[in-house]
């Protein structure tokens, strides 16, 4: 998948455990794990806003696009 989720990077920079982040943004640790492992099909803007607020970052710090094999072959 060409969208990469870097929540782990921001958690490490903030020295924050996953459970604490889940509590502070109001989602279950299981749902946060699905999101941070890139298995989520979508993310609500309210969740993204809460992540940015708690982690003191921008959406681009959490999500980035990397060309996949198909995109790289056509470039």
XYZ file of N, CA and C in Angstrom:
225
model
N 0.847 -1.179 0.000
C 0.000 0.000 0.000
C 0.892 1.241 0.000
N 0.607 2.184 -0.854
C 1.488 3.346 -0.944
C 1.338 4.367 0.187
N 0.298 4.285 1.013
C 0.181 5.181 2.163
C 0.827 4.503 3.361
N 1.815 5.178 3.948
C 2.556 4.640 5.088
C 2.152 5.422 6.329
N 1.871 4.709 7.404
C 1.458 5.322 8.667
C 2.661 5.322 9.611
N 3.039 6.514 10.071
C 4.219 6.667 10.923
C 3.868 7.009 12.369
N 2.779 6.448 12.879
C 2.402 6.707 14.269
C 3.478 6.190 15.216
N 4.077 5.037 14.907
C 5.128 4.485 15.761
C 6.302 5.451 15.905
N 6.642 6.136 14.820
C 7.743 7.102 14.853
C 7.426 8.218 15.843
N 6.204 8.752 15.755
C 5.819 9.841 16.647
C 5.692 9.358 18.095
N 5.208 8.137 18.296
C 5.140 7.586 19.654
C 6.540 7.474 20.249
N 7.490 7.011 19.474
C 8.864 6.877 19.956
C 9.455 8.249 20.285
N 9.211 9.234 19.423
C 9.727 10.591 19.678
C 9.129 11.189 20.950
N 7.873 10.863 21.226
C 7.195 11.412 22.409
C 7.357 10.515 23.633
N 7.996 9.354 23.432
C 8.174 8.371 24.515
C 6.834 8.049 25.189
N 5.851 7.750 24.334
C 4.492 7.491 24.806
C 4.090 6.066 24.438
N 3.553 5.305 25.376
C 3.068 3.968 25.042
C 1.755 4.024 24.249
N 1.512 2.978 23.484
C 0.313 2.894 22.649
C -0.951 3.011 23.487
N -0.995 2.352 24.621
C -2.183 2.386 25.472
C -2.518 3.785 25.943
N -1.502 4.570 26.284
C -1.741 5.946 26.719
C -2.302 6.787 25.573
N -1.722 6.626 24.383
C -2.224 7.369 23.225
C -3.676 7.000 22.944
N -3.985 5.713 22.972
C -5.363 5.262 22.730
C -6.324 5.900 23.729
N -5.948 5.908 25.001
C -6.795 6.524 26.031
C -6.985 8.009 25.763
N -5.911 8.692 25.412
C -5.973 10.148 25.252
C -6.746 10.578 24.009
N -6.776 9.717 22.964
C -7.529 10.100 21.769
C -8.921 9.473 21.740
N -9.195 8.578 22.668
C -10.544 8.033 22.804
C -10.886 6.883 21.873
N -9.897 6.061 21.509
C -10.190 4.845 20.752
C -9.575 3.656 21.478
N -9.990 2.470 21.104
C -9.460 1.277 21.765
C -8.022 1.021 21.300
N -7.217 0.404 22.156
C -5.853 0.046 21.733
C -5.857 -0.846 20.489
N -6.861 -1.715 20.363
C -6.940 -2.598 19.188
C -7.159 -1.778 17.918
N -8.040 -0.787 17.963
C -8.271 0.052 16.782
C -7.058 0.909 16.460
N -6.351 1.384 17.476
C -5.130 2.150 17.238
C -4.066 1.264 16.597
N -3.983 0.024 17.025
C -3.023 -0.911 16.431
C -3.336 -1.155 14.960
N -4.604 -1.313 14.625
C -5.004 -1.485 13.223
C -4.571 -0.267 12.405
N -4.774 0.911 12.955
C -4.398 2.136 12.263
C -2.885 2.253 12.122
N -2.146 2.050 13.201
C -0.700 2.251 13.144
C 0.023 1.186 12.333
N -0.582 0.033 12.156
C 0.029 -1.016 11.334
C -0.367 -0.914 9.866
N -1.125 0.131 9.521
C -1.488 0.354 8.129
C -2.569 -0.564 7.600
N -3.323 -1.198 8.484
C -4.380 -2.119 8.051
C -5.743 -1.454 7.981
N -5.844 -0.202 8.413
C -7.128 0.508 8.387
C -7.474 0.902 6.958
N -8.733 0.849 6.621
C -9.211 1.254 5.295
C -9.477 2.751 5.237
N -9.684 3.364 6.416
C -9.990 4.792 6.478
C -9.626 5.298 7.860
N -9.527 6.611 7.967
C -9.335 7.250 9.270
C -10.234 8.485 9.307
N -10.948 8.630 10.394
C -11.829 9.795 10.545
C -10.968 11.038 10.786
N -11.439 12.161 10.269
C -10.722 13.408 10.507
C -10.680 13.735 11.996
N -11.727 13.371 12.734
C -11.716 13.637 14.174
C -10.621 12.830 14.870
N -10.392 11.596 14.405
C -9.320 10.773 14.965
C -7.964 11.343 14.580
N -7.814 11.751 13.331
C -6.559 12.347 12.876
C -6.285 13.635 13.649
N -7.313 14.436 13.861
C -7.164 15.673 14.628
C -6.716 15.373 16.061
N -7.329 14.368 16.688
C -6.962 13.993 18.055
C -5.524 13.490 18.118
N -5.123 12.681 17.127
C -3.742 12.203 17.075
C -2.767 13.376 16.985
N -3.057 14.320 16.097
C -2.180 15.482 15.926
C -2.138 16.334 17.189
N -3.277 16.484 17.854
C -3.335 17.277 19.075
C -2.494 16.637 20.176
N -2.699 15.348 20.422
C -2.000 14.656 21.501
C -0.505 14.513 21.197
N -0.169 14.222 19.943
C 1.241 14.025 19.582
C 1.937 15.320 19.186
N 1.187 16.429 19.167
C 1.723 17.748 18.808
C 2.467 17.677 17.468
N 1.716 17.299 16.428
C 2.314 17.143 15.104
C 1.298 17.515 14.028
N 1.722 17.422 12.796
C 0.879 17.681 11.636
C 0.460 16.347 11.013
N -0.649 16.324 10.253
C -1.060 15.071 9.601
C 0.054 14.455 8.740
N 0.846 15.288 8.100
C 1.949 14.790 7.273
C 3.053 14.111 8.067
N 3.087 14.340 9.382
C 4.044 13.635 10.237
C 3.589 12.200 10.504
N 2.292 11.951 10.327
C 1.718 10.636 10.618
C 1.457 9.802 9.369
N 1.179 10.474 8.254
C 0.830 9.780 7.014
C 1.729 10.282 5.887
N 2.234 9.360 5.093
C 3.017 9.752 3.921
C 2.738 8.778 2.794
N 2.972 9.249 1.580
C 2.749 8.449 0.389
C 4.082 7.976 -0.155
N 4.178 6.697 -0.448
C 5.353 6.115 -1.096
C 4.858 5.374 -2.323
N 5.451 5.638 -3.474
C 4.992 4.925 -4.665
C 5.184 3.421 -4.506
N 4.175 2.674 -4.916
C 4.260 1.225 -4.914
C 4.975 0.740 -6.151
N 5.016 -0.541 -6.329
C 5.707 -1.121 -7.499
C 5.091 -0.633 -8.793
N 3.753 -0.554 -8.853
C 3.085 -0.113 -10.074
C 3.399 1.348 -10.389
N 3.354 2.209 -9.354
C 3.635 3.626 -9.562
C 5.090 3.848 -9.946
N 6.016 3.116 -9.320
C 7.436 3.274 -9.606
C 7.772 2.798 -11.012
N 7.065 1.793 -11.505
C 7.327 1.266 -12.851
C 6.900 2.235 -13.929
N 5.866 3.032 -13.667
C 5.385 3.968 -14.676
C 6.104 5.315 -14.621
N 6.866 5.553 -13.581
C 7.561 6.841 -13.427
C 8.817 6.918 -14.259
